[in-house]
């Protein structure tokens, strides 16, 4: 079966991490998220994946090629301009020849796709939408269904008093390509406010497939950190690389950990990581390839991208540090701070409260307390 993966968005909510790299390519436990997604699709019987790309399209080509490395056929199709979610699928309609999976490229889930496909067939559905329960549905697209699972109504980001269900559109669909005749050609067109309500109005059989599989949108800074925690705490089916070198500490290659450093798993260390004397790292934590951690630095619940350097006595808690950035001695990062690529955070800066530092920023000594 074929799949279309929507990966053309700009990932604005996740900036500055997405300034240099498209959101689906950002590392999740040191592997580009899209690779994990493609491997999961391959394991669930998908043989061809069509990536609908737009923003930083070249990055997908360089990294994925024709997909042979990952064991399925990958087509990378670039839109002339952003076409929106439904417009992007319409743009590749000529490549579809039967029921097709469609995925948002920023959803981490271990949904059983084969079971969803059986449901789609049993119901003689033309559009099946995976549904997931959430605590506060007001920020999402709600999908009301009847007892048979047939969709009755879509409700986008309702006010609290208008909430009628906690089941939201989970960004995974099975679609019969004939429905794309309702989408205008060569135009920006969205699923939620365009194609889905139109198809419903036309009386087409649209079903919701409820599931309590793990589900999270990796596209916000906090959820990006949280999903690492969930993976390392085994809350979602996800196989990461590396061999276990100590209790729940995995290394993806040779690493250099000083004998006086303390590591409390779960922690994943990329190849070439070095950790200095008396440093302490408390998981869940992921350090990308080549990261260097100075003496006595304390790190917990962090995600460090490849080549990040942390100075002596620095303290990092619940934060992300981009590729090649340097955090100098005695700096403190906490509470969702996000540092873009190639930044220099001088000594004794204090960055917290979800502060976002753009790529290439240089902060002198003690210049910011936030
Ligand atoms: P934000 O800017 O943070 O909202 O991120 P986004 O636009 O990348 O993601 P959003 O959640 O809005 O979109 C859901 C999925 O559809 C993401 O995987 C996007 O990459 C993808 N997407 C959104 N708009 C387009 C588009 O115009 N073309 C294509 N091909 N994909 C799109």
Coordinates of C-alpha atoms and ligand atoms in Angstrom, one line a residue:
X1 CA 0.0 0.0 0.0
X2 CA 1.1 3.6 -0.6
X3 CA 1.4 6.4 1.9
X4 CA 1.6 10.2 1.4
X5 CA 3.4 12.0 4.1
X6 CA 2.8 15.7 4.5
X7 CA 6.2 17.3 5.3
X8 CA 5.9 20.7 3.6
X9 CA 5.1 22.9 6.6
X10 CA 7.5 25.5 8.0
X11 CA 7.4 24.2 11.6
X12 CA 7.0 27.7 13.0
X13 CA 6.0 26.6 16.4
X14 CA 9.3 24.7 16.8
X15 CA 11.6 27.6 15.8
X16 CA 14.5 28.1 16.1
X17 CA 15.1 24.3 15.9
X18 CA 13.4 24.3 12.4
X19 CA 15.3 27.4 11.0
X20 CA 17.9 25.1 9.3
X21 CA 16.1 21.8 9.1
X22 CA 12.5 20.9 8.3
X23 CA 10.5 19.6 11.3
X24 CA 10.2 16.0 10.1
X25 CA 14.0 15.9 9.8
X26 CA 14.8 16.9 13.4
X27 CA 16.5 14.3 15.4
X28 CA 14.5 12.1 17.8
X29 CA 16.9 10.1 20.0
X30 CA 19.6 11.0 17.5
X31 CA 17.8 9.8 14.4
X32 CA 15.9 12.0 12.0
X33 CA 12.2 11.6 12.9
X34 CA 11.2 10.9 9.3
X35 CA 13.5 7.9 9.2
X36 CA 11.8 6.4 12.2
X37 CA 8.4 7.1 10.5
X38 CA 9.4 5.5 7.2
X39 CA 10.8 2.4 9.0
X40 CA 7.6 2.1 11.0
X41 CA 5.6 2.3 7.8
X42 CA 7.8 -0.3 6.1
X43 CA 7.3 -2.6 9.1
X44 CA 3.5 -2.1 8.8
X45 CA 3.4 -3.1 5.1
X46 CA 3.8 0.2 3.3
X47 CA 5.9 -0.3 0.2
X48 CA 5.9 3.2 -1.3
X49 CA 6.0 6.6 0.5
X50 CA 5.3 9.9 -1.3
X51 CA 6.7 12.8 0.6
X52 CA 4.9 16.0 -0.2
X53 CA 7.7 18.6 0.4
X54 CA 8.0 22.3 0.2
X55 CA 10.1 24.1 2.9
X56 CA 13.8 23.1 2.7
X57 CA 12.9 20.4 0.2
X58 CA 16.6 19.7 -0.6
X59 CA 17.2 18.4 2.9
X60 CA 14.8 15.5 2.3
X61 CA 16.5 14.6 -1.0
X62 CA 20.0 14.6 0.5
X63 CA 19.0 12.5 3.4
X64 CA 16.5 10.0 2.0
X65 CA 17.3 9.6 -1.7
X66 CA 15.1 6.9 -3.2
X67 CA 14.5 5.2 0.2
X68 CA 16.4 2.1 -0.6
X69 CA 18.6 2.5 2.5
X70 CA 15.4 2.2 4.5
X71 CA 13.8 -0.6 2.6
X72 CA 10.9 1.1 0.9
X73 CA 10.5 3.3 -2.2
X74 CA 10.5 7.0 -1.4
X75 CA 9.3 9.7 -3.9
X76 CA 10.0 13.3 -3.0
X77 CA 7.6 15.6 -4.7
X78 CA 8.0 19.3 -4.3
X79 CA 5.0 21.7 -4.6
X80 CA 5.6 24.9 -6.6
X81 CA 4.2 26.8 -3.6
X82 CA 2.6 25.7 -0.3
X83 CA -0.7 24.0 -1.2
X84 CA -2.0 23.2 2.2
X85 CA -2.6 19.7 3.5
X86 CA -5.4 18.6 1.1
X87 CA -3.8 20.6 -1.8
X88 CA -0.6 18.7 -1.2
X89 CA -2.3 15.4 -1.6
X90 CA -4.2 16.6 -4.7
X91 CA -0.8 17.6 -6.1
X92 CA 0.3 13.9 -6.1
X93 CA -3.1 12.4 -7.0
X94 CA -1.7 11.1 -10.3
X95 CA 0.6 8.8 -8.3
X96 CA -2.2 7.1 -6.2
X97 CA -4.0 4.0 -7.3
X98 CA -6.0 2.7 -4.4
X99 CA -6.7 3.3 -0.7
X100 CA -3.8 5.4 0.6
X101 CA -2.5 6.3 4.0
X102 CA -2.0 10.0 4.6
X103 CA 0.1 11.2 7.5
X104 CA 1.0 14.5 9.1
X105 CA 4.7 14.4 9.2
X106 CA 4.9 15.6 12.8
X107 CA 3.0 12.9 14.7
X108 CA 4.6 10.4 16.8
X109 CA 2.3 7.4 17.2
X110 CA 2.5 3.6 17.4
X111 CA -1.0 3.2 15.9
X112 CA -1.7 -0.2 14.4
X113 CA -2.1 0.7 10.7
X114 CA -3.2 -2.7 9.6
X115 CA -6.0 -2.7 12.1
X116 CA -7.1 0.7 10.9
X117 CA -7.1 -0.5 7.3
X118 CA -9.3 -3.5 8.2
X119 CA -11.7 -1.1 9.9
X120 CA -11.7 1.0 6.7
X121 CA -12.6 -2.0 4.6
X122 CA -15.2 -3.4 7.0
X123 CA -17.0 -0.1 7.1
X124 CA -16.8 0.5 3.3
X125 CA -15.3 3.8 4.2
X126 CA -13.9 6.3 1.7
X127 CA -12.2 8.4 4.3
X128 CA -11.1 7.0 7.7
X129 CA -9.6 9.4 10.2
X130 CA -7.6 8.1 13.2
X131 CA -9.0 9.6 16.4
X132 CA -7.2 10.0 19.7
X133 CA -8.6 11.2 23.1
X134 CA -7.1 14.3 24.6
X135 CA -7.8 16.0 28.0
X136 CA -8.3 19.5 26.6
X137 CA -9.7 19.4 23.1
X138 CA -10.1 23.2 22.6
X139 CA -6.8 23.5 20.8
X140 CA -7.6 20.7 18.3
X141 CA -10.0 19.6 15.6
X142 CA -12.8 17.5 17.1
X143 CA -14.5 14.7 15.2
X144 CA -18.0 13.7 16.3
X145 CA -19.1 10.2 15.3
X146 CA -22.2 8.1 15.8
X147 CA -22.4 4.6 17.4
X148 CA -21.1 3.0 14.2
X149 CA -18.2 5.3 14.0
X150 CA -19.6 7.3 11.1
X151 CA -18.5 11.0 11.3
X152 CA -21.3 13.4 12.0
X153 CA -19.5 16.7 12.3
X154 CA -16.1 18.4 12.4
X155 CA -15.5 21.1 15.0
X156 CA -12.3 23.1 14.7
X157 CA -10.8 24.5 18.0
X158 CA -14.1 24.9 19.8
X159 CA -14.8 27.1 22.8
X160 CA -15.0 25.0 26.1
X161 CA -18.8 25.3 26.2
X162 CA -19.1 23.8 22.7
X163 CA -17.0 20.7 23.3
X164 CA -19.0 17.6 22.7
X165 CA -16.3 14.9 22.5
X166 CA -12.7 14.6 23.5
X167 CA -11.8 12.6 20.3
X168 CA -9.6 14.7 18.0
X169 CA -8.3 14.2 14.5
X170 CA -4.9 12.4 15.0
X171 CA -3.4 13.4 11.7
X172 CA -3.5 9.9 10.2
X173 CA -6.0 9.0 7.4
X174 CA -6.9 6.3 4.9
X175 CA -8.3 7.9 1.8
X176 CA -9.8 6.6 -1.4
X177 CA -8.2 8.9 -4.1
X178 CA -11.5 9.4 -5.9
X179 CA -12.4 11.9 -3.0
X180 CA -9.7 14.2 -4.4
X181 CA -12.1 15.2 -7.1
X182 CA -13.6 17.5 -4.5
X183 CA -10.3 19.4 -4.0
X184 CA -9.6 22.3 -6.4
X185 CA -6.5 21.8 -8.5
X186 CA -3.4 24.0 -8.1
X187 CA -4.8 25.8 -5.0
X188 CA -4.1 26.1 -1.3
X189 CA -6.7 23.8 0.3
X190 CA -6.8 22.3 3.8
X191 CA -8.3 19.1 5.1
X192 CA -9.9 20.4 8.3
X193 CA -11.7 23.4 6.9
X194 CA -11.9 22.3 3.2
X195 CA -11.9 18.8 2.0
X196 CA -13.2 17.0 5.1
X197 CA -16.4 19.1 5.6
X198 CA -17.0 19.0 1.8
X199 CA -16.8 15.3 1.6
X200 CA -19.2 15.0 4.6
X201 CA -21.7 17.4 3.0
X202 CA -21.6 15.3 -0.2
X203 CA -22.8 12.3 1.8
X204 CA -19.6 10.2 1.3
X205 CA -18.9 7.6 4.0
X206 CA -16.4 9.1 6.4
X207 CA -15.5 7.2 9.5
X208 CA -13.5 7.9 12.7
X209 CA -11.1 5.2 13.9
X210 CA -10.7 5.6 17.7
X211 CA -7.5 4.4 19.3
X212 CA -5.7 4.8 22.5
X213 CA -2.3 4.2 20.9
X214 CA 0.5 6.6 21.9
X215 CA 0.0 9.9 20.2
X216 CA 1.8 13.2 20.3
X217 CA 2.5 16.1 18.0
X218 CA 6.3 16.6 18.1
X219 CA 5.9 20.1 16.7
X220 CA 6.0 22.2 19.9
X221 CA 9.1 22.7 22.1
X222 CA 7.7 21.1 25.2
X223 CA 6.2 18.1 23.3
X224 CA 9.6 17.7 21.5
X225 CA 11.3 17.3 24.9
X226 CA 8.4 15.2 26.3
X227 CA 8.5 12.7 23.5
X228 CA 12.1 12.0 24.2
X229 CA 11.2 11.2 27.8
X230 CA 8.3 9.0 26.7
X231 CA 10.6 7.0 24.3
X232 CA 13.3 6.5 27.0
X233 CA 10.7 5.6 29.6
X234 CA 9.2 3.0 27.2
X235 CA 5.8 4.7 27.0
X236 CA 5.8 4.3 23.2
X237 CA 7.1 1.5 21.0
X238 CA 10.3 2.9 19.5
X239 CA 13.6 1.2 19.0
X240 CA 16.6 3.4 19.4
X241 CA 20.2 2.4 18.5
X242 CA 23.1 1.7 20.8
X243 CA 24.4 -0.9 23.2
X244 CA 23.8 -0.7 26.9
X245 CA 27.1 0.3 28.6
X246 CA 25.7 0.7 32.1
X247 CA 22.2 0.4 33.7
X248 CA 19.9 2.1 31.1
X249 CA 22.8 4.0 29.5
X250 CA 23.1 3.3 25.8
X251 CA 26.0 4.3 23.6
X252 CA 25.8 4.5 19.8
X253 CA 29.5 4.1 19.4
X254 CA 32.7 4.7 21.3
X255 CA 32.3 7.2 24.1
X256 CA 34.6 8.6 26.7
X257 CA 33.0 8.9 30.1
X258 CA 35.3 9.9 33.0
X259 CA 35.3 7.3 35.8
X260 CA 34.1 9.9 38.3
X261 CA 31.1 11.1 36.2
X262 CA 27.7 9.9 37.4
X263 CA 25.1 8.8 34.9
X264 CA 21.6 7.9 36.0
X265 CA 19.7 6.4 33.0
X266 CA 17.8 6.4 30.9
X267 CA 20.4 8.1 28.8
X268 CA 21.4 7.7 25.1
X269 CA 24.9 8.9 24.1
X270 CA 25.8 9.4 20.5
X271 CA 29.1 8.2 19.1
X272 CA 32.1 10.2 20.2
X273 CA 30.5 11.8 23.3
X274 CA 32.9 12.8 26.0
X275 CA 31.9 13.4 29.6
X276 CA 34.4 15.1 32.0
X277 CA 35.2 14.5 35.7
X278 CA 32.4 14.6 38.3
X279 CA 29.8 15.6 35.7
X280 CA 26.3 14.3 36.5
X281 CA 23.7 13.4 33.9
X282 CA 20.3 12.4 34.9
X283 CA 17.9 10.8 32.4
X284 CA 15.8 10.9 30.5
X285 CA 18.5 12.6 28.4
X286 CA 19.9 12.3 24.9
X287 CA 23.3 13.6 23.8
X288 CA 24.0 13.7 20.1
X289 CA 27.2 12.5 18.4
X290 CA 30.4 14.3 19.5
X291 CA 28.9 16.3 22.4
X292 CA 31.4 17.3 25.0
X293 CA 30.4 17.8 28.7
X294 CA 32.8 19.7 31.0
X295 CA 33.8 18.8 34.5
X296 CA 31.2 19.0 37.2
X297 CA 28.4 20.1 34.7
X298 CA 25.0 18.9 35.8
X299 CA 22.5 17.9 33.1
X300 CA 19.0 16.5 33.5
X301 CA 16.1 15.9 31.1
X302 CA 18.1 17.5 28.2
X303 CA 18.2 16.9 24.5
X304 CA 21.6 18.0 23.0
X305 CA 22.0 17.9 19.3
X306 CA 25.2 16.7 17.5
X307 CA 28.4 18.5 18.5
X308 CA 27.0 20.6 21.4
X309 CA 29.6 21.6 24.0
X310 CA 28.8 22.2 27.7
X311 CA 31.3 24.0 29.9
X312 CA 32.5 23.2 33.4
X313 CA 30.0 23.7 36.2
X314 CA 27.2 24.5 33.8
X315 CA 23.7 23.4 34.8
X316 CA 21.1 22.3 32.2
X317 CA 17.6 21.1 33.0
X318 CA 14.7 20.5 30.6
X319 CA 16.2 22.2 27.6
X320 CA 17.3 21.6 24.0
X321 CA 20.7 22.7 22.7
X322 CA 21.1 22.8 18.9
X323 CA 23.8 21.4 16.7
X324 CA 27.3 22.7 17.4
X325 CA 26.2 25.2 20.1
X326 CA 28.5 26.0 23.0
X327 CA 27.2 26.6 26.5
X328 CA 30.1 28.0 28.6
X329 CA 31.1 27.4 32.1
X330 CA 28.6 28.1 34.9
X331 CA 25.8 29.0 32.5
X332 CA 22.3 27.8 33.5
X333 CA 19.6 26.6 31.1
X334 CA 16.3 25.4 32.4
X335 CA 12.5 25.2 32.1
X336 CA 12.2 24.6 28.3
X337 CA 15.0 26.9 27.1
X338 CA 15.7 26.2 23.4
X339 CA 19.1 27.1 21.9
X340 CA 19.3 27.1 18.1
X341 CA 22.3 25.8 16.1
X342 CA 25.8 27.2 16.4
X343 CA 25.2 29.6 19.3
X344 CA 27.7 30.7 21.9
X345 CA 26.2 31.1 25.3
X346 CA 28.8 32.9 27.4
X347 CA 29.6 32.1 31.0
X348 CA 27.0 32.6 33.7
X349 CA 24.1 33.4 31.5
X350 CA 20.8 32.2 32.9
X351 CA 18.2 31.2 30.4
X352 CA 14.8 29.7 31.4
X353 CA 11.0 30.1 30.9
X354 CA 10.9 28.7 27.4
X355 CA 13.4 31.3 26.0
X356 CA 14.3 30.7 22.4
X357 CA 17.8 31.7 21.1
X358 CA 18.1 32.0 17.3
X359 CA 20.9 30.1 15.4
X360 CA 24.3 31.8 15.5
X361 CA 23.5 34.0 18.5
X362 CA 26.5 35.0 20.6
X363 CA 25.8 35.9 24.2
X364 CA 28.6 37.5 26.2
X365 CA 29.4 36.7 29.7
X366 CA 26.5 37.2 32.2
X367 CA 24.5 39.1 29.6
X368 CA 21.1 37.5 30.0
X369 CA 19.1 36.5 33.0
X370 CA 15.7 35.4 31.8
Ligands
LIG1 P1 3.6 25.0 12.4 O1 4.1 26.1 11.5 O2 4.4 25.0 13.6 O3 2.1 25.0 12.6 O4 4.0 23.7 11.6 P2 3.6 23.1 10.2 O5 2.9 24.0 9.3 O6 4.8 22.4 9.8 O7 2.7 21.9 10.7 P3 1.1 21.8 10.8 O8 0.8 21.0 12.1 O9 0.4 23.1 10.6 O10 0.8 20.8 9.6 C1 0.6 19.4 9.7 C2 1.4 18.7 8.7 O11 1.1 19.1 7.4 C3 2.9 18.9 8.9 O12 3.6 17.7 8.8 C4 3.3 19.9 7.8 O13 4.6 19.6 7.4 C5 2.3 19.5 6.7 N1 1.9 20.7 5.9 C6 1.3 21.8 6.4 N2 1.1 22.7 5.3 C7 1.6 22.0 4.2 C8 1.7 22.4 2.8 O14 1.3 23.5 2.4 N3 2.2 21.5 2.0 C9 2.7 20.3 2.4 N4 3.2 19.5 1.5 N5 2.7 19.9 3.7 C10 2.1 20.8 4.6

